[in-house]
Every structure is written in structure tokens, then in C-alpha cells.
Amino acid sequence: LCRKNLKQVADLNESNRRFRVRHASAMKCQKMFRGFYWRKKFLKHCQDIIDEEREKVRKYRLRLNDTRKKKHAAIVFKTVKVIQGLYTLIELSRKDNRRQSTDYGLNARVYLPS
């Protein structure tokens, strides 16, 4: 009877040991996977923020480039002259930069460095 109980206790003890090892290894695997998953998710979030900022900058530059092109298209005459020893920039541009408009007014802009 004592030998039988001893065998049951030994089997139970071995079963508990195997359960603890399996449980510990499962917890390690879960911890590693969760760490990998959340790190990957965080890095994707950071990359999304960077991509959004790049897209904003790209749109801003396109809009700025369009306004520069419109300004440049309106310029009729541009020259640099020396007046009393100073370099002056003289620029004539249309008031309305559309090609076909009834307004033929000009803006004269003169830049004198100080």
C-alpha cells in the first residue's frame, strides 16, 4: 500500500513538474510574441506619422510651386540696371495673370538694396 501511494505521489509530482515547465515555456512564448507584436505595431504607427508629415510637406511644396509658377507667368519684363552705383531690380508684371483677360494693367516693382 505504501509503495502504491509513493508511486502515485511520484507520478503526481512529475505531472506537476511537467505542467510547470510547460506553463513557464508558454508564458515565455506569449511574452516574446506580445513584445514583437506591440513593437511592430508601434513602429508602424511611427512610420504612418512620418508618412503623413511627408505627404503634408509634398502637398505644401506643390501648392507653393504652383503659386511661384503663376507669379512667374505674370512677369512681362524683368531687368537689373545700375542706377547711381546701385544695382536695382525692375520688374513689370500683369495685374491679372490669366492669359485672356480684359485687364491690361501692369504692376511695376522696383527693388533697391539698402
GROMACS .gro file of N, CA and C in nm:
model
  342
    1LEU      N    1   0.081  -0.119   0.000
    1LEU     CA    2   0.000   0.000   0.000
    1LEU      C    3   0.086   0.127   0.000
    2CYS      N    4   0.192   0.122   0.079
    2CYS     CA    5   0.281   0.239   0.087
    2CYS      C    6   0.354   0.260  -0.045
    3ARG      N    7   0.393   0.148  -0.108
    3ARG     CA    8   0.463   0.158  -0.235
    3ARG      C    9   0.372   0.217  -0.343
    4LYS      N   10   0.244   0.177  -0.341
    4LYS     CA   11   0.147   0.226  -0.437
    4LYS      C   12   0.126   0.376  -0.419
    5ASN      N   13   0.110   0.420  -0.294
    5ASN     CA   14   0.093   0.564  -0.267
    5ASN      C   15   0.218   0.643  -0.308
    6LEU      N   16   0.333   0.585  -0.282
    6LEU     CA   17   0.457   0.652  -0.320
    6LEU      C   18   0.465   0.671  -0.470
    7LYS      N   19   0.423   0.569  -0.546
    7LYS     CA   20   0.423   0.579  -0.692
    7LYS      C   21   0.324   0.685  -0.738
    8GLN      N   22   0.206   0.690  -0.677
    8GLN     CA   23   0.107   0.792  -0.714
    8GLN      C   24   0.160   0.933  -0.685
    9VAL      N   25   0.223   0.948  -0.569
    9VAL     CA   26   0.278   1.079  -0.532
    9VAL      C   27   0.390   1.117  -0.628
   10ALA      N   28   0.474   1.020  -0.663
   10ALA     CA   29   0.584   1.048  -0.757
   10ALA      C   30   0.528   1.085  -0.894
   11ASP      N   31   0.427   1.014  -0.941
   11ASP     CA   32   0.365   1.046  -1.071
   11ASP      C   33   0.300   1.185  -1.067
   12LEU      N   34   0.232   1.212  -0.956
   12LEU     CA   35   0.169   1.343  -0.942
   12LEU      C   36   0.273   1.454  -0.940
   13ASN      N   37   0.381   1.431  -0.870
   13ASN     CA   38   0.489   1.528  -0.862
   13ASN      C   39   0.551   1.552  -1.000
   14GLU      N   40   0.573   1.444  -1.075
   14GLU     CA   41   0.628   1.455  -1.212
   14GLU      C   42   0.530   1.528  -1.302
   15SER      N   43   0.401   1.499  -1.287
   15SER     CA   44   0.299   1.566  -1.366
   15SER      C   45   0.298   1.716  -1.335
   16ASN      N   46   0.307   1.749  -1.207
   16ASN     CA   47   0.312   1.891  -1.168
   16ASN      C   48   0.437   1.959  -1.224
   17ARG      N   49   0.549   1.890  -1.221
   17ARG     CA   50   0.673   1.947  -1.274
   17ARG      C   51   0.661   1.974  -1.423
   18ARG      N   52   0.606   1.875  -1.498
   18ARG     CA   53   0.587   1.893  -1.643
   18ARG      C   54   0.492   2.009  -1.670
   19PHE      N   55   0.384   2.018  -1.587
   19PHE     CA   56   0.289   2.128  -1.605
   19PHE      C   57   0.357   2.263  -1.583
   20ARG      N   58   0.439   2.272  -1.479
   20ARG     CA   59   0.508   2.398  -1.450
   20ARG      C   60   0.604   2.436  -1.563
   21VAL      N   61   0.675   2.338  -1.616
   21VAL     CA   62   0.769   2.365  -1.727
   21VAL      C   63   0.692   2.409  -1.851
   22ARG      N   64   0.583   2.337  -1.882
   22ARG     CA   65   0.500   2.376  -1.998
   22ARG      C   66   0.442   2.515  -1.979
   23HIS      N   67   0.393   2.541  -1.858
   23HIS     CA   68   0.334   2.672  -1.831
   23HIS      C   69   0.439   2.782  -1.843
   24ALA      N   70   0.557   2.762  -1.787
   24ALA     CA   71   0.663   2.863  -1.794
   24ALA      C   72   0.705   2.887  -1.939
   25SER      N   73   0.720   2.781  -2.017
   25SER     CA   74   0.761   2.799  -2.157
   25SER      C   75   0.650   2.868  -2.237
   26ALA      N   76   0.525   2.837  -2.208
   26ALA     CA   77   0.414   2.902  -2.277
   26ALA      C   78   0.411   3.051  -2.244
   27MET      N   79   0.435   3.085  -2.116
   27MET     CA   80   0.438   3.226  -2.077
   27MET      C   81   0.552   3.300  -2.147
   28LYS      N   82   0.669   3.234  -2.158
   28LYS     CA   83   0.782   3.298  -2.228
   28LYS      C   84   0.748   3.322  -2.375
   29CYS      N   85   0.686   3.223  -2.437
   29CYS     CA   86   0.648   3.238  -2.579
   29CYS      C   87   0.547   3.352  -2.596
   30GLN      N   88   0.448   3.357  -2.508
   30GLN     CA   89   0.348   3.464  -2.516
   30GLN      C   90   0.413   3.600  -2.495
   31LYS      N   91   0.504   3.608  -2.400
   31LYS     CA   92   0.571   3.735  -2.371
   31LYS      C   93   0.653   3.780  -2.491
   32MET      N   94   0.725   3.688  -2.553
   32MET     CA   95   0.805   3.723  -2.670
   32MET      C   96   0.716   3.768  -2.785
   33PHE      N   97   0.607   3.693  -2.807
   33PHE     CA   98   0.517   3.730  -2.917
   33PHE      C   99   0.452   3.865  -2.892
   34ARG      N  100   0.406   3.888  -2.770
   34ARG     CA  101   0.342   4.017  -2.740
   34ARG      C  102   0.441   4.131  -2.757
   35GLY      N  103   0.563   4.111  -2.711
   35GLY     CA  104   0.666   4.214  -2.729
   35GLY      C  105   0.690   4.243  -2.877
   36PHE      N  106   0.702   4.138  -2.956
   36PHE     CA  107   0.721   4.155  -3.101
   36PHE      C  108   0.602   4.224  -3.164
   37TYR      N  109   0.481   4.181  -3.129
   37TYR     CA  110   0.360   4.235  -3.190
   37TYR      C  111   0.344   4.383  -3.159
   38TRP      N  112   0.356   4.420  -3.030
   38TRP     CA  113   0.335   4.560  -2.994
   38TRP      C  114   0.447   4.649  -3.045
   39ARG      N  115   0.570   4.598  -3.051
   39ARG     CA  116   0.680   4.678  -3.108
   39ARG      C  117   0.654   4.703  -3.256
   40LYS      N  118   0.612   4.598  -3.326
   40LYS     CA  119   0.583   4.614  -3.468
   40LYS      C  120   0.469   4.714  -3.489
   41LYS      N  121   0.367   4.705  -3.405
   41LYS     CA  122   0.254   4.796  -3.416
   41LYS      C  123   0.298   4.940  -3.388
   42PHE      N  124   0.383   4.960  -3.288
   42PHE     CA  125   0.434   5.093  -3.255
   42PHE      C  126   0.519   5.149  -3.369
   43LEU      N  127   0.606   5.066  -3.425
   43LEU     CA  128   0.689   5.113  -3.536
   43LEU      C  129   0.605   5.148  -3.658
   44LYS      N  130   0.499   5.072  -3.682
   44LYS     CA  131   0.409   5.105  -3.794
   44LYS      C  132   0.339   5.237  -3.768
   45HIS      N  133   0.298   5.260  -3.644
   45HIS     CA  134   0.234   5.387  -3.608
   45HIS      C  135   0.331   5.504  -3.631
   46CYS      N  136   0.456   5.487  -3.589
   46CYS     CA  137   0.557   5.592  -3.610
   46CYS      C  138   0.578   5.616  -3.759
   47GLN      N  139   0.584   5.510  -3.837
   47GLN     CA  140   0.604   5.524  -3.982
   47GLN      C  141   0.484   5.593  -4.047
   48ASP      N  142   0.363   5.564  -3.999
   48ASP     CA  143   0.244   5.631  -4.051
   48ASP      C  144   0.249   5.781  -4.024
   49ILE      N  145   0.293   5.818  -3.905
   49ILE     CA  146   0.305   5.961  -3.871
   49ILE      C  147   0.408   6.027  -3.963
   50ILE      N  148   0.521   5.962  -3.985
   50ILE     CA  149   0.624   6.017  -4.074
   50ILE      C  150   0.571   6.030  -4.215
   51ASP      N  151   0.497   5.929  -4.262
   51ASP     CA  152   0.441   5.935  -4.397
   51ASP      C  153   0.340   6.049  -4.411
   52GLU      N  154   0.257   6.070  -4.307
   52GLU     CA  155   0.161   6.181  -4.310
   52GLU      C  156   0.233   6.315  -4.319
   53GLU      N  157   0.340   6.330  -4.240
   53GLU     CA  158   0.417   6.455  -4.244
   53GLU      C  159   0.479   6.476  -4.382
   54ARG      N  160   0.533   6.370  -4.440
   54ARG     CA  161   0.592   6.381  -4.574
   54ARG      C  162   0.487   6.420  -4.677
   55GLU      N  163   0.368   6.363  -4.663
   55GLU     CA  164   0.260   6.396  -4.757
   55GLU      C  165   0.218   6.542  -4.743
   56LYS      N  166   0.211   6.591  -4.617
   56LYS     CA  167   0.179   6.732  -4.596
   56LYS      C  168   0.283   6.822  -4.661
   57VAL      N  169   0.410   6.788  -4.640
   57VAL     CA  170   0.518   6.869  -4.697
   57VAL      C  171   0.512   6.864  -4.850
   58ARG      N  172   0.484   6.748  -4.905
   58ARG     CA  173   0.476   6.735  -5.051
   58ARG      C  174   0.363   6.821  -5.107
   59LYS      N  175   0.246   6.816  -5.042
   59LYS     CA  176   0.133   6.897  -5.087
   59LYS      C  177   0.164   7.046  -5.074
   60TYR      N  178   0.229   7.084  -4.963
   60TYR     CA  179   0.266   7.224  -4.943
   60TYR      C  180   0.362   7.270  -5.052
   61ARG      N  181   0.460   7.189  -5.083
   61ARG     CA  182   0.557   7.226  -5.187
   61ARG      C  183   0.492   7.236  -5.323
   62LEU      N  184   0.399   7.146  -5.352
   62LEU     CA  185   0.328   7.155  -5.480
   62LEU      C  186   0.247   7.284  -5.490
   63ARG      N  187   0.178   7.317  -5.381
   63ARG     CA  188   0.099   7.440  -5.380
   63ARG      C  189   0.190   7.562  -5.394
   64LEU      N  190   0.303   7.561  -5.324
   64LEU     CA  191   0.398   7.671  -5.332
   64LEU      C  192   0.456   7.682  -5.473
   65ASN      N  193   0.484   7.568  -5.534
   65ASN     CA  194   0.538   7.566  -5.670
   65ASN      C  195   0.435   7.623  -5.769
   66ASP      N  196   0.308   7.590  -5.749
   66ASP     CA  197   0.204   7.643  -5.837
   66ASP      C  198   0.195   7.795  -5.825
   67THR      N  199   0.199   7.847  -5.702
   67THR     CA  200   0.192   7.993  -5.686
   67THR      C  201   0.315   8.059  -5.747
   68ARG      N  202   0.430   7.997  -5.735
   68ARG     CA  203   0.551   8.053  -5.797
   68ARG      C  204   0.539   8.055  -5.949
   69LYS      N  205   0.486   7.947  -6.004
   69LYS     CA  206   0.468   7.942  -6.149
   69LYS      C  207   0.371   8.050  -6.197
   70LYS      N  208   0.262   8.070  -6.121
   70LYS     CA  209   0.166   8.173  -6.159
   70LYS      C  210   0.230   8.311  -6.152
   71LYS      N  211   0.307   8.336  -6.046
   71LYS     CA  212   0.375   8.464  -6.034
   71LYS      C  213   0.472   8.483  -6.150
   72HIS      N  214   0.547   8.380  -6.181
   72HIS     CA  215   0.646   8.388  -6.287
   72HIS      C  216   0.580   8.406  -6.424
   73ALA      N  217   0.463   8.344  -6.442
   73ALA     CA  218   0.393   8.356  -6.570
   73ALA      C  219   0.341   8.498  -6.592
   74ALA      N  220   0.315   8.570  -6.483
   74ALA     CA  221   0.261   8.705  -6.495
   74ALA      C  222   0.368   8.809  -6.527
   75ILE      N  223   0.496   8.774  -6.512
   75ILE     CA  224   0.605   8.870  -6.535
   75ILE      C  225   0.617   8.898  -6.684
   76VAL      N  226   0.612   9.027  -6.719
   76VAL     CA  227   0.625   9.070  -6.858
   76VAL      C  228   0.768   9.110  -6.888
   77PHE      N  229   0.828   9.183  -6.796
   77PHE     CA  230   0.962   9.238  -6.818
   77PHE      C  231   1.037   9.239  -6.686
   78LYS      N  232   1.164   9.201  -6.693
   78LYS     CA  233   1.245   9.196  -6.571
   78LYS      C  234   1.388   9.226  -6.610
   79THR      N  235   1.450   9.320  -6.539
   79THR     CA  236   1.589   9.354  -6.570
   79THR      C  237   1.658   9.406  -6.445
   80VAL      N  238   1.790   9.405  -6.451
   80VAL     CA  239   1.872   9.461  -6.344
   80VAL      C  240   1.953   9.574  -6.407
   81LYS      N  241   1.941   9.695  -6.349
   81LYS     CA  242   2.014   9.811  -6.401
   81LYS      C  243   2.093   9.874  -6.288
   82VAL      N  244   2.200   9.943  -6.327
   82VAL     CA  245   2.279  10.018  -6.231
   82VAL      C  246   2.233  10.163  -6.236
   83ILE      N  247   2.180  10.211  -6.127
   83ILE     CA  248   2.134  10.349  -6.118
   83ILE      C  249   2.208  10.415  -6.003
   84GLN      N  250   2.289  10.514  -6.034
   84GLN     CA  251   2.373  10.587  -5.938
   84GLN      C  252   2.457  10.491  -5.854
   85GLY      N  253   2.513  10.393  -5.917
   85GLY     CA  254   2.602  10.299  -5.850
   85GLY      C  255   2.532  10.190  -5.772
   86LEU      N  256   2.399  10.185  -5.775
   86LEU     CA  257   2.325  10.080  -5.705
   86LEU      C  258   2.261   9.987  -5.808
   87TYR      N  259   2.270   9.859  -5.781
   87TYR     CA  260   2.200   9.762  -5.866
   87TYR      C  261   2.053   9.764  -5.829
   88THR      N  262   1.967   9.786  -5.925
   88THR     CA  263   1.823   9.787  -5.899
   88THR      C  264   1.756   9.681  -5.985
   89LEU      N  265   1.658   9.617  -5.928
   89LEU     CA  266   1.580   9.515  -5.998
   89LEU      C  267   1.448   9.578  -6.038
   90ILE      N  268   1.422   9.581  -6.168
   90ILE     CA  269   1.297   9.638  -6.219
   90ILE      C  270   1.216   9.524  -6.278
   91GLU      N  271   1.090   9.517  -6.237
   91GLU     CA  272   1.005   9.407  -6.281
   91GLU      C  273   0.866   9.461  -6.314
   92LEU      N  274   0.816   9.427  -6.430
   92LEU     CA  275   0.680   9.462  -6.471
   92LEU      C  276   0.600   9.333  -6.483
   93SER      N  277   0.484   9.329  -6.420
   93SER     CA  278   0.401   9.209  -6.427
   93SER      C  279   0.256   9.251  -6.446
   94ARG      N  280   0.179   9.159  -6.500
   94ARG     CA  281   0.037   9.186  -6.521
   94ARG      C  282  -0.038   9.182  -6.388
   95LYS      N  283  -0.142   9.264  -6.379
   95LYS     CA  284  -0.225   9.260  -6.259
   95LYS      C  285  -0.302   9.129  -6.253
   96ASP      N  286  -0.352   9.087  -6.367
   96ASP     CA  287  -0.428   8.962  -6.376
   96ASP      C  288  -0.343   8.865  -6.456
   97ASN      N  289  -0.300   8.758  -6.397
   97ASN     CA  290  -0.205   8.670  -6.464
   97ASN      C  291  -0.269   8.568  -6.558
   98ARG      N  292  -0.400   8.578  -6.581
   98ARG     CA  293  -0.462   8.490  -6.678
   98ARG      C  294  -0.426   8.536  -6.819
   99ARG      N  295  -0.423   8.445  -6.912
   99ARG     CA  296  -0.379   8.481  -7.047
   99ARG      C  297  -0.480   8.570  -7.118
  100GLN      N  298  -0.606   8.536  -7.106
  100GLN     CA  299  -0.708   8.613  -7.176
  100GLN      C  300  -0.794   8.685  -7.075
  101SER      N  301  -0.761   8.807  -7.049
  101SER     CA  302  -0.843   8.887  -6.959
  101SER      C  303  -0.850   9.028  -7.014
  102THR      N  304  -0.952   9.100  -6.975
  102THR     CA  305  -0.971   9.236  -7.027
  102THR      C  306  -0.887   9.337  -6.952
  103ASP      N  307  -0.831   9.297  -6.839
  103ASP     CA  308  -0.749   9.389  -6.759
  103ASP      C  309  -0.606   9.385  -6.810
  104TYR      N  310  -0.561   9.496  -6.870
  104TYR     CA  311  -0.425   9.502  -6.922
  104TYR      C  312  -0.335   9.584  -6.830
  105GLY      N  313  -0.372   9.602  -6.706
  105GLY     CA  314  -0.293   9.681  -6.614
  105GLY      C  315  -0.163   9.612  -6.579
  106LEU      N  316  -0.062   9.690  -6.546
  106LEU     CA  317   0.068   9.638  -6.509
  106LEU      C  318   0.105   9.683  -6.368
  107ASN      N  319   0.176   9.600  -6.300
  107ASN     CA  320   0.236   9.636  -6.171
  107ASN      C  321   0.385   9.654  -6.194
  108ALA      N  322   0.438   9.765  -6.147
  108ALA     CA  323   0.582   9.789  -6.156
  108ALA      C  324   0.640   9.771  -6.017
  109ARG      N  325   0.742   9.690  -6.009
  109ARG     CA  326   0.807   9.665  -5.881
  109ARG      C  327   0.954   9.693  -5.898
  110VAL      N  328   1.006   9.778  -5.811
  110VAL     CA  329   1.147   9.814  -5.817
  110VAL      C  330   1.209   9.780  -5.682
  111TYR      N  331   1.319   9.706  -5.687
  111TYR     CA  332   1.385   9.666  -5.564
  111TYR      C  333   1.519   9.739  -5.557
  112LEU      N  334   1.538   9.815  -5.451
  112LEU     CA  335   1.663   9.885  -5.425
  112LEU      C  336   1.724   9.830  -5.297
  113PRO      N  337   1.840   9.767  -5.305
  113PRO     CA  338   1.901   9.718  -5.180
  113PRO      C  339   1.948   9.835  -5.094
  114SER      N  340   1.933   9.821  -4.967
  114SER     CA  341   1.974   9.932  -4.879
  114SER      C  342   2.108   9.905  -4.817
   0.00000   0.00000   0.00000
